[in-house]
Amino acid sequence: MKKTIVLALAVVATAFLAPKAIGAEVKENWEKTCQKCHGPDGKGKTKMGEKAGVKDMTEAKWQTDLKDEKAFKAIKEGIKDDEGKIKMKPAEGLSDDDIKALIKHVRTFKS
Ligand code: HEC
């Protein structure tokens, strides 16, 4: 009898905890897909970031110059250089809402 109650409580607790907070999910997406180039803080001081030539996302000017629509397109479709070489891959497995959340996250890097 006691076991059943404990089990029921566990199920209820999991149901409440399972849908992760949106903020946590964005962070996870950033860490999994973006951080290797752009760095945890958006400065891009990573090996891959320096090789790819990423810009410092904490710069106020970079932030103002970058419009949300452009950022969205870049994340969704990726970025190629003039010769068609891929600089940033299109985001895989991210919904439009995930991308919008990532742009908001990028905005928090502004210093
Ligand atoms: C392979 C390295 C790499 C990865 C991984 C990467 N980026 Fe980039 N990102 C770049 C480069 C290179 C640029 C272009 C820098 C430049 O010349 O402005 C860039 C530019 C951007 C820009 C600016 C776009 C513009 O039009 O100026 C945004 C926003 C951005 N990245 C977000 C992201 C997000 C979000 C992710 C994860 C989903 C991500 N990046 C993953 C390399 C990367």
Short mmCIF file of C-alpha atoms and ligand atoms in Angstrom, two decimals:
data_model
loop_
_atom_site.label_atom_id
_atom_site.label_comp_id
_atom_site.label_asym_id
_atom_site.label_seq_id
_atom_site.Cartn_x
_atom_site.Cartn_y
_atom_site.Cartn_z
CA MET A 1 0.00 0.00 0.00
CA LYS A 2 2.74 2.46 0.99
CA LYS A 3 4.69 1.52 -2.10
CA THR A 4 1.78 2.48 -4.31
CA ILE A 5 1.58 5.90 -2.72
CA VAL A 6 5.28 6.51 -3.14
CA LEU A 7 5.05 5.41 -6.75
CA ALA A 8 2.08 7.67 -7.39
CA LEU A 9 3.94 10.60 -5.88
CA ALA A 10 6.96 9.87 -8.03
CA VAL A 11 4.80 9.85 -11.17
CA VAL A 12 3.19 13.17 -10.25
CA ALA A 13 6.57 14.74 -9.48
CA THR A 14 8.00 13.60 -12.81
CA ALA A 15 5.01 14.97 -14.68
CA PHE A 16 5.62 18.37 -13.13
CA LEU A 17 9.35 18.41 -13.61
CA ALA A 18 9.53 16.88 -17.08
CA PRO A 19 8.67 19.87 -19.30
CA LYS A 20 11.89 21.75 -18.89
CA ALA A 21 11.79 25.47 -18.41
CA ILE A 22 12.22 27.26 -21.73
CA GLY A 23 15.27 29.11 -20.51
CA ALA A 24 17.05 25.88 -19.73
CA GLU A 25 16.27 24.47 -23.16
CA VAL A 26 17.75 27.47 -24.97
CA LYS A 27 20.89 27.20 -22.92
CA GLU A 28 21.12 23.54 -23.80
CA ASN A 29 20.69 24.27 -27.51
CA TRP A 30 23.34 26.96 -27.30
CA GLU A 31 25.77 24.66 -25.51
CA LYS A 32 25.15 21.78 -27.90
CA THR A 33 25.12 23.59 -31.23
CA CYS A 34 26.56 27.06 -31.00
CA GLN A 35 29.05 27.24 -28.18
CA LYS A 36 31.86 25.41 -29.97
CA CYS A 37 32.26 28.38 -32.28
CA HIS A 38 30.67 31.31 -30.47
CA GLY A 39 31.83 30.37 -26.96
CA PRO A 40 29.76 30.19 -23.77
CA ASP A 41 29.76 34.00 -23.56
CA GLY A 42 29.36 34.80 -27.27
CA LYS A 43 32.89 36.16 -27.60
CA GLY A 44 33.89 33.37 -29.93
CA LYS A 45 37.26 32.80 -28.30
CA THR A 46 37.23 29.10 -29.07
CA LYS A 47 39.49 27.11 -31.34
CA MET A 48 36.71 26.56 -33.86
CA GLY A 49 35.45 30.09 -33.48
CA GLU A 50 38.80 31.61 -34.26
CA LYS A 51 39.21 29.33 -37.23
CA ALA A 52 35.76 30.17 -38.53
CA GLY A 53 36.31 33.88 -37.92
CA VAL A 54 33.33 34.59 -35.71
CA LYS A 55 32.66 38.08 -34.46
CA ASP A 56 32.47 39.13 -30.82
CA MET A 57 28.78 39.02 -29.96
CA THR A 58 29.25 41.12 -26.84
CA GLU A 59 30.06 44.20 -28.92
CA ALA A 60 27.29 46.76 -28.82
CA LYS A 61 27.86 47.72 -32.45
CA TRP A 62 27.62 44.11 -33.63
CA GLN A 63 24.35 43.78 -31.75
CA THR A 64 22.85 46.95 -33.24
CA ASP A 65 23.97 46.13 -36.75
CA LEU A 66 22.48 42.66 -36.62
CA LYS A 67 18.76 42.68 -37.25
CA ASP A 68 16.63 39.87 -35.88
CA GLU A 69 15.50 38.82 -39.37
CA LYS A 70 19.08 38.52 -40.52
CA ALA A 71 20.04 36.54 -37.45
CA PHE A 72 17.07 34.26 -37.98
CA LYS A 73 18.00 33.59 -41.59
CA ALA A 74 21.64 32.99 -40.66
CA ILE A 75 20.74 30.45 -37.99
CA LYS A 76 18.08 28.70 -40.07
CA GLU A 77 19.88 28.62 -43.40
CA GLY A 78 23.49 28.92 -42.32
CA ILE A 79 26.14 31.29 -43.65
CA LYS A 80 28.36 30.83 -46.68
CA ASP A 81 31.26 32.99 -47.75
CA ASP A 82 31.53 34.56 -51.20
CA GLU A 83 32.96 31.36 -52.65
CA GLY A 84 30.10 29.30 -51.28
CA LYS A 85 32.15 27.74 -48.53
CA ILE A 86 30.12 27.08 -45.40
CA LYS A 87 31.05 29.34 -42.49
CA MET A 88 28.16 28.36 -40.28
CA LYS A 89 25.98 25.33 -40.80
CA PRO A 90 22.20 25.66 -40.92
CA ALA A 91 20.68 24.72 -37.56
CA GLU A 92 19.49 21.15 -37.56
CA GLY A 93 16.55 19.96 -35.52
CA LEU A 94 15.69 23.42 -34.23
CA SER A 95 12.17 24.77 -34.60
CA ASP A 96 11.47 28.40 -35.53
CA ASP A 97 10.67 29.02 -31.87
CA ASP A 98 13.98 27.47 -30.81
CA ILE A 99 15.74 29.83 -33.20
CA LYS A 100 13.85 32.86 -31.91
CA ALA A 101 14.79 31.86 -28.37
CA LEU A 102 18.43 31.54 -29.45
CA ILE A 103 18.37 35.06 -30.88
CA LYS A 104 17.06 36.31 -27.54
CA HIS A 105 19.89 34.42 -25.90
CA VAL A 106 22.41 36.02 -28.26
CA ARG A 107 21.01 39.42 -27.27
CA THR A 108 21.86 38.74 -23.63
CA PHE A 109 25.57 38.70 -24.53
CA LYS A 110 25.56 42.44 -25.22
CA SER A 111 27.84 44.15 -22.77
C1 HEC B 1 31.20 26.28 -37.28
C2 HEC B 1 31.17 27.41 -36.36
C3 HEC B 1 29.81 28.00 -36.00
C4 HEC B 1 28.78 27.41 -35.30
C5 HEC B 1 28.72 25.99 -34.78
C6 HEC B 1 27.74 28.42 -35.16
N1 HEC B 1 28.15 29.59 -35.76
FE1 HEC B 1 27.10 31.33 -35.78
N2 HEC B 1 28.53 32.17 -36.95
C7 HEC B 1 29.70 31.54 -37.37
C8 HEC B 1 30.40 32.43 -38.28
C9 HEC B 1 31.73 32.11 -38.95
C10 HEC B 1 29.62 33.57 -38.40
C11 HEC B 1 29.89 34.78 -39.29
C12 HEC B 1 30.75 35.79 -38.66
C13 HEC B 1 30.73 36.98 -39.54
O1 HEC B 1 31.49 37.01 -40.51
O2 HEC B 1 29.91 37.87 -39.26
C14 HEC B 1 28.46 33.38 -37.55
C15 HEC B 1 27.46 34.34 -37.39
C16 HEC B 1 26.37 34.18 -36.55
C17 HEC B 1 25.36 35.19 -36.35
C18 HEC B 1 25.31 36.54 -37.04
C19 HEC B 1 24.70 36.39 -38.40
C20 HEC B 1 24.86 37.58 -39.28
O3 HEC B 1 24.14 37.65 -40.28
O4 HEC B 1 25.72 38.43 -39.02
C21 HEC B 1 24.47 34.69 -35.45
C22 HEC B 1 23.21 35.38 -34.90
C23 HEC B 1 24.91 33.36 -35.12
N3 HEC B 1 26.08 33.08 -35.80
C24 HEC B 1 24.27 32.52 -34.24
C25 HEC B 1 24.59 31.18 -34.09
C26 HEC B 1 23.76 30.24 -33.36
C27 HEC B 1 22.48 30.59 -32.64
C28 HEC B 1 24.39 29.04 -33.47
C29 HEC B 1 23.89 27.70 -32.94
C30 HEC B 1 22.61 27.24 -33.46
C31 HEC B 1 25.62 29.22 -34.23
N4 HEC B 1 25.69 30.53 -34.59
C32 HEC B 1 26.54 28.22 -34.51
C33 HEC B 1 30.14 30.30 -36.99
C34 HEC B 1 29.40 29.37 -36.28
#
